Coordinates of C-alpha atoms in Angstrom, one line a residue:
Chain F
M1 CA 41.0 -57.7 -88.8
K2 CA 44.6 -56.2 -88.6
L3 CA 46.1 -53.3 -89.0
T4 CA 49.6 -53.1 -89.6
S5 CA 52.1 -50.0 -88.8
Q6 CA 52.1 -48.7 -92.3
D7 CA 47.9 -48.2 -92.3
L8 CA 48.3 -46.5 -89.4
A9 CA 51.1 -44.1 -90.5
Q10 CA 48.5 -43.4 -93.4
M11 CA 45.3 -42.7 -90.9
E12 CA 44.1 -39.0 -90.3
K13 CA 45.5 -37.9 -87.4
R14 CA 42.1 -37.6 -85.0
Y15 CA 41.2 -40.8 -86.3
R16 CA 44.8 -42.1 -84.9
A17 CA 44.7 -40.7 -81.9
K18 CA 41.5 -42.0 -81.0
L19 CA 42.4 -45.6 -82.3
I20 CA 46.0 -45.6 -81.0
N21 CA 44.2 -44.6 -77.6
S22 CA 42.2 -47.2 -76.9
L23 CA 44.5 -50.0 -77.4
S24 CA 46.3 -49.9 -73.5
G25 CA 42.9 -50.9 -72.4
F26 CA 40.7 -48.6 -70.0
K27 CA 43.0 -46.3 -68.0
S28 CA 42.1 -44.6 -64.8
A29 CA 40.3 -41.3 -64.5
N30 CA 42.0 -39.0 -62.6
L31 CA 42.0 -34.3 -62.1
I32 CA 45.4 -32.7 -61.1
G33 CA 44.8 -30.0 -58.9
T34 CA 47.8 -27.2 -58.6
R35 CA 48.1 -24.2 -57.5
S36 CA 51.1 -21.2 -58.4
K37 CA 52.9 -19.2 -55.9
S38 CA 50.8 -16.2 -57.0
G39 CA 47.9 -17.7 -56.1
Q40 CA 45.9 -19.4 -59.4
S41 CA 44.9 -22.7 -59.1
N42 CA 44.4 -25.0 -61.7
L43 CA 42.4 -28.4 -62.3
S44 CA 43.2 -31.0 -65.1
I45 CA 42.0 -34.3 -66.6
V46 CA 44.8 -37.3 -66.7
S47 CA 44.2 -40.4 -68.0
S48 CA 48.0 -41.5 -67.5
V49 CA 48.3 -42.1 -63.4
T50 CA 49.9 -45.1 -63.6
H51 CA 51.2 -47.7 -60.3
L52 CA 55.2 -47.4 -59.8
G53 CA 55.6 -48.8 -56.7
S54 CA 54.5 -48.8 -53.1
D55 CA 57.5 -48.2 -50.7
P56 CA 58.3 -45.6 -51.5
A57 CA 54.4 -45.1 -53.0
L58 CA 54.8 -43.6 -55.6
L59 CA 53.0 -42.6 -58.7
L60 CA 53.7 -41.8 -62.3
T61 CA 52.4 -39.6 -64.7
V62 CA 52.3 -38.6 -68.5
F63 CA 52.2 -35.2 -70.1
R64 CA 51.7 -34.8 -74.1
P65 CA 54.3 -32.4 -75.2
D66 CA 50.9 -30.8 -76.8
S67 CA 48.8 -30.8 -74.1
V68 CA 46.7 -28.3 -72.5
D69 CA 47.5 -29.0 -69.5
R70 CA 51.0 -26.2 -69.8
H71 CA 49.6 -24.5 -66.7
T72 CA 49.7 -27.5 -64.7
L73 CA 52.8 -28.6 -65.7
E74 CA 54.2 -25.8 -64.5
Y75 CA 53.0 -25.0 -61.4
I76 CA 54.3 -29.0 -60.2
Q77 CA 57.9 -27.7 -61.6
E78 CA 57.5 -24.4 -59.3
T79 CA 55.7 -25.6 -56.4
K80 CA 56.7 -29.2 -56.2
I81 CA 53.4 -30.4 -55.3
Y82 CA 50.0 -31.0 -56.6
T83 CA 47.1 -33.3 -55.6
L84 CA 45.4 -36.4 -57.5
N85 CA 42.0 -36.8 -57.7
H86 CA 39.9 -39.8 -58.7
I87 CA 36.5 -39.0 -61.2
N88 CA 34.1 -40.3 -59.9
S89 CA 30.1 -40.8 -62.3
S90 CA 28.7 -37.6 -60.5
I91 CA 31.5 -35.1 -61.9
F92 CA 32.8 -37.4 -65.3
E93 CA 31.3 -34.4 -67.4
A94 CA 32.6 -31.7 -65.3
A95 CA 36.2 -33.3 -65.4
H96 CA 36.1 -33.9 -68.8
Q97 CA 35.5 -30.0 -69.4
T98 CA 38.6 -29.1 -68.1
S99 CA 40.7 -30.4 -71.2
A100 CA 39.3 -27.2 -72.3
R101 CA 41.9 -24.4 -73.2
Y102 CA 41.1 -22.1 -70.5
E103 CA 43.2 -18.9 -70.0
R104 CA 46.1 -19.0 -67.3
D105 CA 44.0 -16.5 -65.3
Q106 CA 40.9 -18.9 -65.6
S107 CA 40.6 -21.4 -62.4
E108 CA 38.8 -24.7 -64.1
F109 CA 37.2 -25.2 -60.7
E110 CA 35.3 -22.1 -61.6
M111 CA 34.8 -22.4 -64.9
V112 CA 33.8 -26.1 -65.1
G113 CA 32.0 -26.0 -61.1
L114 CA 34.1 -27.7 -59.2
N115 CA 34.6 -26.9 -55.4
E116 CA 38.9 -26.1 -54.3
E117 CA 39.2 -27.9 -51.1
Y118 CA 42.1 -27.5 -48.5
S119 CA 44.2 -30.1 -46.0
G120 CA 46.2 -28.8 -43.5
N121 CA 49.0 -26.5 -44.7
F122 CA 49.2 -28.4 -48.2
S123 CA 48.9 -25.3 -50.8
A124 CA 47.5 -27.3 -53.6
P125 CA 43.4 -27.4 -54.4
F126 CA 41.7 -31.0 -53.5
V127 CA 38.4 -31.5 -55.6
K128 CA 36.1 -31.5 -52.9
E129 CA 33.6 -33.4 -55.0
S130 CA 35.9 -36.8 -55.1
H131 CA 36.3 -38.8 -52.6
I132 CA 39.4 -40.6 -52.8
K133 CA 42.0 -37.9 -53.2
M134 CA 45.6 -37.3 -52.6
A135 CA 48.1 -35.3 -51.6
M136 CA 51.5 -35.6 -53.8
D137 CA 55.4 -34.8 -53.7
L138 CA 56.9 -34.1 -57.1
K139 CA 60.2 -36.8 -56.7
E140 CA 61.6 -36.4 -60.8
V141 CA 60.7 -35.0 -64.0
H142 CA 61.5 -36.8 -67.5
K143 CA 61.4 -35.5 -70.7
L144 CA 61.0 -38.1 -73.0
E145 CA 63.4 -38.1 -75.8
I146 CA 61.1 -40.7 -78.4
N147 CA 58.1 -38.2 -78.6
G148 CA 58.7 -35.1 -76.3
C149 CA 56.6 -36.2 -73.6
V150 CA 57.1 -35.5 -70.2
M151 CA 56.7 -37.9 -67.4
I152 CA 56.8 -37.0 -63.6
Y153 CA 56.8 -39.5 -60.3
G154 CA 55.0 -38.4 -56.9
E155 CA 55.1 -39.8 -53.6
I156 CA 52.1 -40.1 -52.0
R157 CA 52.3 -37.8 -49.0
E158 CA 48.3 -37.9 -47.9
I159 CA 45.3 -40.0 -48.9
I160 CA 41.6 -38.9 -48.2
L161 CA 39.1 -41.4 -48.5
P162 CA 35.8 -42.6 -47.0
E163 CA 36.5 -44.8 -44.0
S164 CA 33.9 -47.2 -45.6
S165 CA 36.0 -47.6 -48.9
L166 CA 38.9 -49.2 -46.8
Q167 CA 39.0 -52.9 -46.4
N168 CA 40.0 -54.7 -43.6
D169 CA 43.4 -56.5 -46.0
G170 CA 44.4 -53.0 -47.5
F171 CA 41.9 -53.0 -50.3
V172 CA 40.1 -50.0 -51.6
D173 CA 37.0 -50.0 -52.9
L174 CA 36.9 -47.8 -55.8
E175 CA 33.5 -49.2 -57.1
G176 CA 31.9 -48.1 -54.1
A177 CA 33.7 -44.7 -54.2
K178 CA 32.0 -44.6 -57.9
T179 CA 35.3 -44.0 -59.2
V180 CA 35.0 -44.2 -63.1
C181 CA 37.7 -45.5 -65.9
V182 CA 38.6 -44.0 -69.1
S183 CA 38.6 -45.7 -72.6
S184 CA 40.1 -43.8 -75.8
L185 CA 39.9 -39.7 -75.6
D186 CA 36.4 -39.4 -74.5
S187 CA 34.2 -42.5 -73.1
Y188 CA 33.7 -42.6 -69.2
H189 CA 32.7 -46.1 -67.8
E190 CA 31.4 -47.1 -64.0
T191 CA 33.0 -50.7 -63.2
K192 CA 31.3 -54.0 -62.1
R193 CA 33.3 -55.9 -60.0
L194 CA 34.0 -59.7 -61.4
S195 CA 35.4 -60.9 -58.7
R196 CA 38.6 -60.6 -56.3
L197 CA 41.0 -63.1 -56.8
S198 CA 43.1 -65.5 -54.2
Y199 CA 47.2 -64.9 -54.6
A200 CA 48.3 -67.1 -57.2
K201 CA 50.5 -70.5 -56.6
P202 CA 51.8 -73.4 -59.2
N203 CA 49.3 -76.7 -58.6
L204 CA 46.9 -74.2 -56.2
D205 CA 43.3 -73.6 -57.4
L206 CA 42.4 -69.9 -57.3
K207 CA 39.7 -69.1 -55.1
H208 CA 37.4 -66.4 -55.2
L209 CA 36.7 -63.8 -52.9
N210 CA 34.2 -61.2 -51.6
L211 CA 35.4 -57.2 -51.8
K212 CA 37.0 -58.2 -47.8
G213 CA 38.9 -60.8 -49.5
E214 CA 36.9 -63.5 -47.4
V215 CA 37.3 -66.8 -49.8
L216 CA 33.5 -67.3 -51.2
E217 CA 32.2 -70.9 -50.9
P218 CA 32.1 -72.3 -54.5
Chain O
M1 CA 39.8 -40.5 -43.3
K2 CA 43.4 -39.6 -43.9
L3 CA 46.3 -41.5 -44.1
T4 CA 49.9 -39.3 -43.6
S5 CA 52.9 -41.0 -44.8
Q6 CA 54.3 -41.6 -41.2
D7 CA 51.3 -44.1 -41.3
L8 CA 52.1 -45.9 -44.8
A9 CA 55.3 -46.6 -43.4
Q10 CA 54.1 -48.3 -40.2
M11 CA 52.1 -50.6 -42.5
E12 CA 52.7 -54.2 -43.0
K13 CA 53.8 -54.4 -46.7
R14 CA 51.3 -56.9 -48.1
Y15 CA 48.7 -54.0 -46.7
R16 CA 50.6 -51.0 -47.8
A17 CA 50.7 -52.7 -51.1
K18 CA 47.2 -53.5 -52.0
L19 CA 46.2 -49.9 -50.5
I20 CA 48.8 -48.8 -52.5
N21 CA 48.6 -49.8 -55.5
S22 CA 44.3 -49.1 -55.4
L23 CA 44.9 -45.7 -55.6
S24 CA 46.2 -44.6 -59.3
G25 CA 42.5 -45.9 -59.9
F26 CA 41.3 -48.8 -62.1
K27 CA 44.5 -50.2 -64.4
S28 CA 44.3 -51.8 -67.7
A29 CA 44.6 -55.6 -67.9
N30 CA 47.1 -57.3 -70.4
L31 CA 49.0 -60.1 -71.0
I32 CA 52.5 -59.8 -72.5
G33 CA 53.7 -62.6 -74.6
T34 CA 56.9 -63.8 -75.1
R35 CA 59.2 -66.3 -76.4
S36 CA 63.0 -66.6 -76.2
K37 CA 65.3 -67.5 -78.8
S38 CA 65.6 -71.1 -78.1
G39 CA 61.8 -71.2 -78.3
Q40 CA 60.3 -71.2 -74.7
S41 CA 56.9 -69.4 -74.7
N42 CA 56.0 -67.0 -71.5
L43 CA 52.9 -65.2 -70.5
S44 CA 52.2 -62.7 -67.6
I45 CA 49.7 -60.6 -66.3
V46 CA 50.6 -57.1 -66.2
S47 CA 48.3 -53.6 -65.4
S48 CA 50.9 -51.3 -66.4
V49 CA 50.8 -50.7 -69.9
T50 CA 50.1 -47.3 -70.9
H51 CA 49.5 -44.7 -73.6
L52 CA 52.4 -42.9 -74.7
G53 CA 51.9 -41.4 -77.5
S54 CA 49.9 -42.2 -81.2
D55 CA 52.3 -40.8 -83.8
P56 CA 54.7 -43.5 -83.3
A57 CA 52.4 -45.5 -81.8
L58 CA 54.1 -46.2 -78.1
L59 CA 52.6 -48.1 -75.2
L60 CA 54.8 -47.8 -71.6
T61 CA 54.8 -50.8 -69.4
V62 CA 56.2 -51.1 -65.9
F63 CA 58.0 -54.1 -64.5
R64 CA 58.4 -54.4 -60.4
P65 CA 61.6 -54.7 -60.0
D66 CA 61.5 -58.0 -58.1
S67 CA 58.7 -59.4 -60.4
V68 CA 57.7 -63.0 -61.0
D69 CA 57.6 -61.8 -64.9
R70 CA 62.0 -61.8 -64.9
H71 CA 61.3 -64.5 -67.8
T72 CA 59.4 -62.0 -69.8
L73 CA 61.9 -58.7 -69.3
E74 CA 64.6 -61.5 -70.1
Y75 CA 63.0 -62.9 -73.2
I76 CA 61.5 -58.9 -74.3
Q77 CA 65.4 -57.9 -74.2
E78 CA 67.1 -61.1 -76.0
T79 CA 64.2 -60.8 -79.2
K80 CA 63.1 -57.2 -78.9
I81 CA 59.5 -58.4 -79.0
Y82 CA 56.4 -59.4 -77.2
T83 CA 52.4 -59.1 -77.7
L84 CA 49.6 -58.0 -75.5
N85 CA 46.8 -58.8 -75.7
H86 CA 43.3 -57.3 -73.7
I87 CA 42.4 -59.4 -70.8
N88 CA 38.1 -60.2 -71.5
S89 CA 35.8 -61.5 -68.6
S90 CA 36.4 -64.9 -69.8
I91 CA 39.7 -65.5 -69.4
F92 CA 40.7 -63.6 -66.3
E93 CA 40.8 -66.0 -63.8
A94 CA 43.1 -67.8 -66.2
A95 CA 45.2 -64.5 -66.9
H96 CA 45.5 -64.2 -63.1
Q97 CA 47.0 -67.1 -62.6
T98 CA 49.9 -66.3 -64.6
S99 CA 50.9 -64.4 -61.9
A100 CA 51.9 -67.7 -59.8
R101 CA 56.3 -68.4 -60.0
Y102 CA 56.4 -70.8 -62.3
E103 CA 59.7 -72.6 -63.5
R104 CA 61.6 -71.5 -66.4
D105 CA 60.3 -74.4 -68.9
Q106 CA 56.7 -74.0 -68.1
S107 CA 55.1 -72.6 -70.3
E108 CA 52.2 -70.3 -68.5
F109 CA 49.8 -70.7 -71.7
E110 CA 50.3 -74.8 -70.9
M111 CA 49.8 -74.4 -67.2
V112 CA 46.7 -72.1 -67.0
G113 CA 45.0 -73.4 -70.1
L114 CA 45.2 -70.2 -72.9
N115 CA 46.5 -70.8 -76.2
E116 CA 49.0 -69.7 -78.2
E117 CA 48.3 -67.6 -81.6
Y118 CA 50.6 -66.6 -84.3
S119 CA 50.5 -64.1 -87.2
G120 CA 52.8 -63.9 -89.9
N121 CA 56.5 -64.7 -89.3
F122 CA 55.9 -62.5 -86.3
S123 CA 58.1 -64.8 -83.3
A124 CA 56.3 -64.2 -80.3
P125 CA 53.0 -65.6 -79.2
F126 CA 49.6 -63.6 -79.1
V127 CA 46.8 -65.4 -76.7
K128 CA 43.6 -67.0 -78.8
E129 CA 41.1 -66.3 -76.4
S130 CA 42.0 -62.6 -76.4
H131 CA 39.9 -60.4 -78.9
I132 CA 42.3 -57.3 -78.8
K133 CA 46.0 -57.8 -79.3
M134 CA 49.3 -56.2 -80.8
A135 CA 52.9 -56.7 -81.6
M136 CA 55.1 -54.4 -80.3
D137 CA 59.0 -53.5 -81.2
L138 CA 60.9 -52.8 -78.1
K139 CA 62.6 -49.3 -79.1
E140 CA 63.3 -48.3 -75.1
V141 CA 64.3 -50.2 -71.4
H142 CA 65.1 -47.9 -68.7
K143 CA 66.4 -48.9 -64.9
L144 CA 64.3 -46.7 -62.0
E145 CA 66.6 -45.6 -60.2
I146 CA 64.1 -44.1 -57.5
N147 CA 62.7 -47.8 -56.9
G148 CA 64.9 -50.4 -59.1
C149 CA 61.4 -50.2 -61.3
V150 CA 62.2 -51.2 -65.2
M151 CA 60.0 -49.4 -67.7
I152 CA 59.8 -50.6 -71.4
Y153 CA 58.8 -48.4 -74.2
G154 CA 57.4 -50.4 -77.3
E155 CA 56.1 -49.8 -80.5
I156 CA 52.6 -51.2 -82.1
R157 CA 53.8 -53.2 -85.3
E158 CA 50.4 -54.8 -85.8
I159 CA 47.0 -54.9 -84.6
I160 CA 44.6 -57.2 -84.4
L161 CA 40.7 -56.6 -83.2
P162 CA 37.1 -57.6 -84.4
E163 CA 36.1 -55.3 -87.0
S164 CA 33.0 -54.7 -84.9
S165 CA 34.6 -52.8 -82.2
L166 CA 36.2 -50.3 -84.2
Q167 CA 33.9 -47.0 -84.9
N168 CA 34.2 -44.9 -88.0
D169 CA 36.3 -42.4 -85.9
G170 CA 38.7 -44.9 -84.8
F171 CA 37.4 -45.2 -81.4
V172 CA 37.6 -48.9 -80.2
D173 CA 34.7 -50.3 -78.0
L174 CA 36.6 -52.0 -75.9
E175 CA 33.4 -52.5 -73.7
G176 CA 31.8 -54.4 -76.3
A177 CA 34.6 -56.8 -76.8
K178 CA 34.8 -58.0 -72.9
T179 CA 37.7 -56.0 -72.2
V180 CA 38.2 -56.1 -68.0
C181 CA 40.0 -53.7 -65.9
V182 CA 41.9 -54.1 -62.7
S183 CA 42.0 -52.5 -59.2
S184 CA 44.5 -52.6 -56.2
L185 CA 46.5 -56.4 -56.8
D186 CA 43.4 -58.9 -57.0
S187 CA 39.9 -57.5 -58.2
Y188 CA 38.9 -57.8 -61.9
H189 CA 36.0 -56.0 -63.4
E190 CA 34.0 -55.3 -65.8
T191 CA 32.4 -52.0 -67.5
K192 CA 29.4 -49.9 -68.2
R193 CA 29.6 -46.6 -70.7
L194 CA 28.0 -43.6 -69.1
S195 CA 28.9 -41.9 -72.1
R196 CA 31.1 -40.7 -74.8
L197 CA 31.7 -36.9 -74.3
S198 CA 32.4 -34.1 -77.0
Y199 CA 35.5 -32.5 -77.2
A200 CA 36.2 -29.9 -74.8
K201 CA 36.4 -25.8 -75.5
P202 CA 35.5 -23.0 -73.1
N203 CA 31.9 -21.5 -73.5
L204 CA 30.5 -24.4 -75.0
D205 CA 28.2 -26.8 -73.5
L206 CA 29.6 -30.4 -73.6
K207 CA 27.4 -33.3 -75.7
H208 CA 27.0 -36.9 -74.9
L209 CA 27.6 -38.8 -77.5
N210 CA 26.6 -42.6 -78.5
L211 CA 29.3 -45.0 -79.2
K212 CA 29.7 -44.3 -83.0
G213 CA 30.7 -40.9 -81.7
E214 CA 27.5 -39.4 -83.0
V215 CA 25.6 -36.7 -80.9
L216 CA 22.7 -37.8 -78.4
E217 CA 19.7 -35.4 -78.6
P218 CA 18.9 -34.2 -75.2

């Protein structure tokens, strides 16, 4: 079936949001941890964390203009730091619950039953129950004229991950760490690896690789 | 284990690229179809398509500065249109092969064995073998000072999808359409739905929903 931009314009708002949010494909599932200067912790789920570059190591995150994450964005701008924590299959319900509109003096950690964890003197909270997590330095904030979204670029300052997840070639086994992905606004998915594939070159057959990046015999 | 930004700075380039590309979480897997004014078709894989908004329906895509997709970006800027095509588990190897550095006069469609398909008078090619695909109008192009990446914002003009994928509440069953996701630079994954979850509110227990968005009895 075909749907045109005219069809989209006539759709009920929530219906359209679920539809359009499905169309980018599967999305990353992260929790952003922040703490205000006055010590208030905050945690919110985001599905827009996207790779921006490896050197420097940059990730972008998009915030909706009407977001319930207003405290998160405020605290990031106040302190210039935040954490990103992969959502795994043991905590996806608690992670989803952070999207409820809690009051400013309510910490989502406490409200949803996740635990704060700290690393060194970095003052933003990590999620203890998350297996792969990063300390982030805010680099840039951009408000988009096109629809009022706010996009932030952050640089990775520290990575915490299980040693068993990191393969010899730098590949991280997200699946082994139970990291999940999201589709549309409310659907959570675990994954099953089809294959790693060799670096593609013209006139060369692709090879299937195992988790470690070793060529699998046909 | 912990890795610091000092550790990252000392890593071999390809190792670091595989590591950092793992850290945003699972990524969407799309093919961008373009055709130059002179009629040359081009197809390239991207894992950076991200939801930007539903009204208007906007998706962003990031291109690396050193990308092999230079023809894709050139044709998008030349014609102001492109297609996005979900990669599914039947075509992930062919999709990966589009990342090889083919010459300008070689169409990746032909080189990797995927077929062009057209809709109405929209001149950019869709991937026939893809199940969920979109005709896109280019809205904005931004070159990022921070690392030279180019980010494009596109508006959805037309959606082509299986009628059976679209649920009554607007949710699209990506998993049923066999859409895959990517981790790091070379790993492809199918998904298994854990659950859809109800809209989160303070002081209200979350409910598990089935594919159609109906509450599942506990």
